[in-house]
PDB file of C-alpha atoms in Angstrom:
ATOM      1  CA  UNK A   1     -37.029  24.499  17.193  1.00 61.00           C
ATOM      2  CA  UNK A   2     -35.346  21.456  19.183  1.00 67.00           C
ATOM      3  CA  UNK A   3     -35.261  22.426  23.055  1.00 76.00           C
ATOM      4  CA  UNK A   4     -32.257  19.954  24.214  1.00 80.00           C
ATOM      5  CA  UNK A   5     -32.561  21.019  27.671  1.00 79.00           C
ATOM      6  CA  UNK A   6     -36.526  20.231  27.779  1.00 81.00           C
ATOM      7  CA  UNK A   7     -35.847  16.865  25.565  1.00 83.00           C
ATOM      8  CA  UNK A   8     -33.141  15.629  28.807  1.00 84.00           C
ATOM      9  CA  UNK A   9     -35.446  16.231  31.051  1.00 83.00           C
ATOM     10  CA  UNK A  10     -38.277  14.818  29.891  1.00 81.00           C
ATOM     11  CA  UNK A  11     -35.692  11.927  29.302  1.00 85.00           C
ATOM     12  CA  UNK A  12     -33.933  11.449  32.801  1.00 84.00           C
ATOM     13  CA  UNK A  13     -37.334  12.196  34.855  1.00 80.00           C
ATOM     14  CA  UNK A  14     -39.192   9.510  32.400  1.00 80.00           C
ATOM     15  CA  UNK A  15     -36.350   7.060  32.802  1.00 86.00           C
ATOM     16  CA  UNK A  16     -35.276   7.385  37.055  1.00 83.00           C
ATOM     17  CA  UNK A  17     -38.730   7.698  38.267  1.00 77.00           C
ATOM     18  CA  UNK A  18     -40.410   3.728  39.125  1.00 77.00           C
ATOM     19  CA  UNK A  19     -41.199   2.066  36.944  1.00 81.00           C
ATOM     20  CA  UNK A  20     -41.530  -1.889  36.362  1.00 83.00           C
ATOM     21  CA  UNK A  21     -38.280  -2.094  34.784  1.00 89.00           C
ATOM     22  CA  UNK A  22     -36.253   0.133  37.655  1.00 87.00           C
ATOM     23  CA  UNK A  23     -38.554  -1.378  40.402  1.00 85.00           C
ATOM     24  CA  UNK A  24     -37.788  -5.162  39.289  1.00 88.00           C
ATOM     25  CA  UNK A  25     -34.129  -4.444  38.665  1.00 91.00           C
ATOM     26  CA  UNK A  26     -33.969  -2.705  42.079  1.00 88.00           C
ATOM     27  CA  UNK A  27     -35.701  -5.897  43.353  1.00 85.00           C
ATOM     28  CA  UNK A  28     -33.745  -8.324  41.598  1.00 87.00           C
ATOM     29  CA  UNK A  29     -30.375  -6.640  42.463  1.00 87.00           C
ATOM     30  CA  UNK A  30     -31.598  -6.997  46.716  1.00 83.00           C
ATOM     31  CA  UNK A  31     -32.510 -10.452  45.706  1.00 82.00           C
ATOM     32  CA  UNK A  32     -29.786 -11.837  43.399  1.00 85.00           C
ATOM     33  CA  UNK A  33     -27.089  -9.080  44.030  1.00 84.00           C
ATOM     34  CA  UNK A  34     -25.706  -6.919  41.478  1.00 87.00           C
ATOM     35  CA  UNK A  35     -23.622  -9.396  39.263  1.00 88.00           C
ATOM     36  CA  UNK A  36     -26.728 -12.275  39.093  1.00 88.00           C
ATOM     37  CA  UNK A  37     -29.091  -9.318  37.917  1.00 89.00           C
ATOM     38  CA  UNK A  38     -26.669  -7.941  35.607  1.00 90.00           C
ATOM     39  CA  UNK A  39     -28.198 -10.387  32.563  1.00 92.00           C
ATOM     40  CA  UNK A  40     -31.379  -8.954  33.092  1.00 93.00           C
ATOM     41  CA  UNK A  41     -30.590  -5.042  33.103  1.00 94.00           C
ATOM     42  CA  UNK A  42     -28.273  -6.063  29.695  1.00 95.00           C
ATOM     43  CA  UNK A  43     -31.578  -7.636  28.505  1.00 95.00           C
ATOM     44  CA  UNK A  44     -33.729  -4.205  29.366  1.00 95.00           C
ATOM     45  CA  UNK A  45     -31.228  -2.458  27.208  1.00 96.00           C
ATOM     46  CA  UNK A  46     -31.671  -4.746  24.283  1.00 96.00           C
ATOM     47  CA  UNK A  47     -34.941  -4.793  24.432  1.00 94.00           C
ATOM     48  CA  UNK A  48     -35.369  -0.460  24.753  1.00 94.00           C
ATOM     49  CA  UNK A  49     -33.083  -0.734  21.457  1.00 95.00           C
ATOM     50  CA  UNK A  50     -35.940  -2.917  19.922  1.00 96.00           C
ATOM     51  CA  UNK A  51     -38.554  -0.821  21.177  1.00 94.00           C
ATOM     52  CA  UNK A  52     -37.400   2.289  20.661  1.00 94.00           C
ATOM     53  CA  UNK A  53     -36.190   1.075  16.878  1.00 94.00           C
ATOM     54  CA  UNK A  54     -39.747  -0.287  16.408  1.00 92.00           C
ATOM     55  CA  UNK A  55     -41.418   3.658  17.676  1.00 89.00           C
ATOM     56  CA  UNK A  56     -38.754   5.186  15.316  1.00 89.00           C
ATOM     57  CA  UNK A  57     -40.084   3.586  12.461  1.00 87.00           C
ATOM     58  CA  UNK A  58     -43.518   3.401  13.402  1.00 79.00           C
ATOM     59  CA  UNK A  59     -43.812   6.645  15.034  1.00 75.00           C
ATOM     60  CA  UNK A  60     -45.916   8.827  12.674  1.00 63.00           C
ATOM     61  CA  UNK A  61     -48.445   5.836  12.083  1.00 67.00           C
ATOM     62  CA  UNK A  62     -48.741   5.376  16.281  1.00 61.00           C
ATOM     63  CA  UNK A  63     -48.549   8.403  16.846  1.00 57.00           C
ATOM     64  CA  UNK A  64     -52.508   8.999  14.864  1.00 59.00           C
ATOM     65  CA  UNK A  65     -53.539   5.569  16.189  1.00 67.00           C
ATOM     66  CA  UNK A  66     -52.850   5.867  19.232  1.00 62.00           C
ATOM     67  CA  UNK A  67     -55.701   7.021  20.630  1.00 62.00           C
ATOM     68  CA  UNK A  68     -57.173   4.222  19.318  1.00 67.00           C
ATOM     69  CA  UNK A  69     -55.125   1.941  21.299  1.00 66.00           C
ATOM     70  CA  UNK A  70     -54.371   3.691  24.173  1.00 62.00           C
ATOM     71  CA  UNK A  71     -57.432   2.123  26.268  1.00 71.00           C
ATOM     72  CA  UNK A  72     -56.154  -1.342  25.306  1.00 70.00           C
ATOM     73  CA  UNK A  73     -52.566  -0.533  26.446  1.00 61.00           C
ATOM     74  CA  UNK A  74     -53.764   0.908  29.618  1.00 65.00           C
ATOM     75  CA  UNK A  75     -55.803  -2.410  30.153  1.00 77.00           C
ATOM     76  CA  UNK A  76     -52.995  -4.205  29.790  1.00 69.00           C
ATOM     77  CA  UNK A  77     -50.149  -2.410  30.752  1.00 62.00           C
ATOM     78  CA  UNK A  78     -52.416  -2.379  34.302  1.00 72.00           C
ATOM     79  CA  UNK A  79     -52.816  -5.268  34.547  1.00 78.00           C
ATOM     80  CA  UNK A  80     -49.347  -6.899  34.128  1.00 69.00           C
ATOM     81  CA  UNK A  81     -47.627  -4.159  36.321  1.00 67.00           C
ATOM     82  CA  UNK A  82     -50.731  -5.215  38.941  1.00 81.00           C
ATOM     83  CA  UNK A  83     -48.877  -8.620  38.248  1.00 79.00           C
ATOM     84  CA  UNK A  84     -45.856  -7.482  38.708  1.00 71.00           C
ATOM     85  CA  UNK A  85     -46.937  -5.515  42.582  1.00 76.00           C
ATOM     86  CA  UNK A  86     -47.959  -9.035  43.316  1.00 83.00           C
ATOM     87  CA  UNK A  87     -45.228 -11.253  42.381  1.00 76.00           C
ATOM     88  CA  UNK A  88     -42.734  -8.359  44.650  1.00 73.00           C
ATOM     89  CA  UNK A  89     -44.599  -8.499  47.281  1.00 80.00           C
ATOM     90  CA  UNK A  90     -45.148 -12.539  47.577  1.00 79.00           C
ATOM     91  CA  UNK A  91     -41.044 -12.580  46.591  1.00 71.00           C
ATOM     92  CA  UNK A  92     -38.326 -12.754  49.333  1.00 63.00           C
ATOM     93  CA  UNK A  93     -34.748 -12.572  49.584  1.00 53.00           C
ATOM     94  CA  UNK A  94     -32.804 -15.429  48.970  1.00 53.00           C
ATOM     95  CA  UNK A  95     -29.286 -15.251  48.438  1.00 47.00           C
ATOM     96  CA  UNK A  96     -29.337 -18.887  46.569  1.00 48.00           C
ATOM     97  CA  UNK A  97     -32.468 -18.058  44.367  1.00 51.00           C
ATOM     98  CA  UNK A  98     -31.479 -20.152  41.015  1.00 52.00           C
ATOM     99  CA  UNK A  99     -30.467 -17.346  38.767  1.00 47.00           C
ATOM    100  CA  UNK A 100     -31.704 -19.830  35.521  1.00 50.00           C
ATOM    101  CA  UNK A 101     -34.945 -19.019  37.199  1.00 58.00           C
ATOM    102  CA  UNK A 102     -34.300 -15.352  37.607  1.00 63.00           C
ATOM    103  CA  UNK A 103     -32.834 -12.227  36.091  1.00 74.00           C
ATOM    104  CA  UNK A 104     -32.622 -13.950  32.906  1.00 86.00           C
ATOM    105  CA  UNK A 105     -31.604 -11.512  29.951  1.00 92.00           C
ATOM    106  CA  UNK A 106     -34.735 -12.838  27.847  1.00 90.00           C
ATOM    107  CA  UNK A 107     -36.529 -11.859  30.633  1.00 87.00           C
ATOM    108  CA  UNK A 108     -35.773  -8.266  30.886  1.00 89.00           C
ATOM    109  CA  UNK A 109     -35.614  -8.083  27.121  1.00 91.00           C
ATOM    110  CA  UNK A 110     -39.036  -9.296  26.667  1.00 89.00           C
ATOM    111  CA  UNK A 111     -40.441  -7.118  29.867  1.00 87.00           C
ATOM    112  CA  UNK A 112     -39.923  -4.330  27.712  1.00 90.00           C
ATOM    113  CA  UNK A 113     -42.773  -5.392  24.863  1.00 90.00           C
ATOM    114  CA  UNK A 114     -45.588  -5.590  27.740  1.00 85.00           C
ATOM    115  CA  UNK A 115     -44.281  -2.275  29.325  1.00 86.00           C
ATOM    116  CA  UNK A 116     -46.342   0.543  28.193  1.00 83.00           C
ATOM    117  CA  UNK A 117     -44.197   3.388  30.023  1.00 84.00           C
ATOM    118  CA  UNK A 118     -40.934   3.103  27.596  1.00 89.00           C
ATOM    119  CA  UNK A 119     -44.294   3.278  24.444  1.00 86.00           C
ATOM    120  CA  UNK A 120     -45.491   6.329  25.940  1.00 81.00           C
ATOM    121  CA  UNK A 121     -41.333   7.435  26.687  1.00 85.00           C
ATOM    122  CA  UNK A 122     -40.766   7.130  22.548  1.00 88.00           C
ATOM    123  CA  UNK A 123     -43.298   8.225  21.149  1.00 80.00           C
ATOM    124  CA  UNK A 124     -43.898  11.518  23.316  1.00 79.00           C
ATOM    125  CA  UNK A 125     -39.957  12.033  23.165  1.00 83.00           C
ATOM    126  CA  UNK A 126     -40.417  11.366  19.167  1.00 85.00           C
ATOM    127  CA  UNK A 127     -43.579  13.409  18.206  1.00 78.00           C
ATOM    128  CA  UNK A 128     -42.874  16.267  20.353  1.00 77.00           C
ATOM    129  CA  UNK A 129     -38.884  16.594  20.385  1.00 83.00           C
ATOM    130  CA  UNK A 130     -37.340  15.406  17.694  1.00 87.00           C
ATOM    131  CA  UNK A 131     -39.717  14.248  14.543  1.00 80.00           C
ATOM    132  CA  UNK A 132     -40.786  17.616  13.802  1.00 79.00           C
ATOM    133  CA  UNK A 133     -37.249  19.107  13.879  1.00 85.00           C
ATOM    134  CA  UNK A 134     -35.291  16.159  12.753  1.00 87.00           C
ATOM    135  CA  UNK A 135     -36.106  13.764   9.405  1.00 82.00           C
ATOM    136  CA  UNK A 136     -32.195  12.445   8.504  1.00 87.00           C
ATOM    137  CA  UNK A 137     -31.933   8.925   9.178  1.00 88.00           C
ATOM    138  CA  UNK A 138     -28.539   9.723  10.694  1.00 93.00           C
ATOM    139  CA  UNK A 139     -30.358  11.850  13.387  1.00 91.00           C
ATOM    140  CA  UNK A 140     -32.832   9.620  13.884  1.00 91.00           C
ATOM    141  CA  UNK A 141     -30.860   6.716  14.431  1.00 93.00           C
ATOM    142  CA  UNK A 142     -29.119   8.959  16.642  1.00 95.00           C
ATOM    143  CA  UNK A 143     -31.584   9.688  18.982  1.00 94.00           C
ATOM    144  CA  UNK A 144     -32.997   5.911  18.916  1.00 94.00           C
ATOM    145  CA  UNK A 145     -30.009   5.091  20.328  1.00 95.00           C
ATOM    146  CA  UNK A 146     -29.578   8.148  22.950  1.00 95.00           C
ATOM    147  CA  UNK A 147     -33.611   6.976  23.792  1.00 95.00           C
ATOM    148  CA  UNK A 148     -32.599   3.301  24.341  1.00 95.00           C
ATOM    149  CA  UNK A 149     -29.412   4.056  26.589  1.00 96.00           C
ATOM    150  CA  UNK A 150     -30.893   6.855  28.559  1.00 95.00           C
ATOM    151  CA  UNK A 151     -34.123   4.672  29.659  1.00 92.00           C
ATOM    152  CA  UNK A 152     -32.236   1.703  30.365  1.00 94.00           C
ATOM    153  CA  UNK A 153     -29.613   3.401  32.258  1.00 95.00           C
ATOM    154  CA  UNK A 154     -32.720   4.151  35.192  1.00 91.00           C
ATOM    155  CA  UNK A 155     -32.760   0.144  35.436  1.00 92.00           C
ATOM    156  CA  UNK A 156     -28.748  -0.208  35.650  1.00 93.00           C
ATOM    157  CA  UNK A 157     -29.059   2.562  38.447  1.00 92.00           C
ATOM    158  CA  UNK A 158     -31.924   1.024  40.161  1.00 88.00           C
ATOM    159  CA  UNK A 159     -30.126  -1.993  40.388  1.00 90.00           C
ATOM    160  CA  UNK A 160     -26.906  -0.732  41.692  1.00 90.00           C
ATOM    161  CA  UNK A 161     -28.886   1.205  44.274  1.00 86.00           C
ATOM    162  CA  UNK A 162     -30.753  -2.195  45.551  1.00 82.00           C
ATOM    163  CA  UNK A 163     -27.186  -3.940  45.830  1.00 82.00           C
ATOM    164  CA  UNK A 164     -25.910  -0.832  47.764  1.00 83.00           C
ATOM    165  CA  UNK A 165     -28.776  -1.295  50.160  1.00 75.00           C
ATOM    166  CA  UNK A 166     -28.860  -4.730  49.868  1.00 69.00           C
ATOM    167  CA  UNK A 167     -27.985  -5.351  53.785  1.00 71.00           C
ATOM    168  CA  UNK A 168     -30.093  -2.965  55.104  1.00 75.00           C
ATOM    169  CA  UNK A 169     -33.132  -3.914  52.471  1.00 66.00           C
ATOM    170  CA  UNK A 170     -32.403  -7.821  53.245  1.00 66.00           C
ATOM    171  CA  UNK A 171     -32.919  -6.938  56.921  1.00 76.00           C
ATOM    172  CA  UNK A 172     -36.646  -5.267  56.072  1.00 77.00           C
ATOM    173  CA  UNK A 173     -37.491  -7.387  53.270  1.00 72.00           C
ATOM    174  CA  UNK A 174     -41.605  -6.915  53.980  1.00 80.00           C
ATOM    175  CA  UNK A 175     -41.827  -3.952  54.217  1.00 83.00           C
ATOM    176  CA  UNK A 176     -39.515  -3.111  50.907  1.00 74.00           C
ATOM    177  CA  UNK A 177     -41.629  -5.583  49.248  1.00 77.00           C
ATOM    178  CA  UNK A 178     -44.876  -3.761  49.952  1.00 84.00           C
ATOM    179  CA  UNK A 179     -43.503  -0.295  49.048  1.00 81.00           C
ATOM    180  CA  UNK A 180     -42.377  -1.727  45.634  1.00 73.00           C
ATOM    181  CA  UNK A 181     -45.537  -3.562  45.283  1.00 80.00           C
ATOM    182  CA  UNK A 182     -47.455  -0.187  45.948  1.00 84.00           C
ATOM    183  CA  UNK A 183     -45.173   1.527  43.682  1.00 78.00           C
ATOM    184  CA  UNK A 184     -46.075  -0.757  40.982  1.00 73.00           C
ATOM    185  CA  UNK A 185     -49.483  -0.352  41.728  1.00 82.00           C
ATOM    186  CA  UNK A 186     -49.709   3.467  41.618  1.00 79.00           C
ATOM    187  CA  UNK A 187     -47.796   3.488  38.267  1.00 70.00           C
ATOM    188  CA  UNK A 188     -50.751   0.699  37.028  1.00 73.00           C
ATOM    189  CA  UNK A 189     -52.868   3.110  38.803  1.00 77.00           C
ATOM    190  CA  UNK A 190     -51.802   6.390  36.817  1.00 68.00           C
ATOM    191  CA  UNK A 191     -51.941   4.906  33.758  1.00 62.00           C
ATOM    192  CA  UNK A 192     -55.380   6.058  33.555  1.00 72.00           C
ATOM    193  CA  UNK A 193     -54.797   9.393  35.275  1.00 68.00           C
TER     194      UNK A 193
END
């Protein structure tokens, strides 16, 4: 039996809650404002619809060898969110930050093949929600595509709530910078929790 209520949930609380790609957008957004990030929240998005795509398919197959690979991703996925903590809290606000530097779509698109939390995101939502309930590749593309837009939309809302604050976060750039940065570092952190 599909629980839709239980599937949202799961969804929204998996995609607001920090991440690196709503932490980084956030970030970006203070830095860059909301129109110089924008390439690189349309490049999360495109690269959810890869990942999420790629879990679809793959699903059943990760799904059993996972466990295999789960220390490996945790490793890694650590390690370049620890990366992450320290590149936000050595970054500062700079209104003319080169945005060819920054915020690049490619960027965000290719942030989402090192980011273990949207891996974990499909193929929970996938094994537990909708594969057992669900086999038509009509409803499975379906719910690829609800995946991709509902984890990417955290990032778009991260990023409008940085620009928001922007004045107010300029003003206390440190000390944003080190609550990100420990942020990042808890969500490295419960990886292995």
């Amino acid at each position: 039996m599909f629980h839709l209520s239980d599937f949202l949930i799961y969804c929204f609380v998996t995609a607001y809650t920090p991440g690196a790609n709503n932490l980084l957008s956030m970030s970006n957004a203070v830095r860059l404002g909301i129109r110089r990030s924008y390439r690189f929240n349309l490049g999360i998005l495109a690269g959810f619809v890869i990942v999420m795509t790629v879990c679809m398919v793959f699903s059943t197959t990760l799904f059993t060898l996972l466990p295999k690979f789960k220390f490996v991703m945790q490793i890694l996925g650590a390690a370049y969110m620890l990366y992450l903590a320290w590149k936000v809290w050595k970054s500062s606000v700079d209104p003319s930050a080169d945005p060819s530097k920054e915020a690049s779509f490619l960027s965000g698109m290719i942030l989402q093949f090192a980011n273990p939390k949207i891996y974990i995101y499909a193929v929970t939502a996938m094994t537990l929600y909708i594969l057992p309930v669900y086999h038509s590749a009509g409803a499975l593309i379906g719910f690829t595509i609800l995946l991709a837009l509902v984890g990417a939309s955290g990032s778009f809302v991260w990023a409008l709530c940085g620009s928001v604050f922007c004045k107010y976060l300029s003003r206390h750039t440190k000390g944003v910078n080190i609550v990100m940065a420990l942020l990042l570092i808890y969500c490295a952190g419960s990886l292995f929790l």
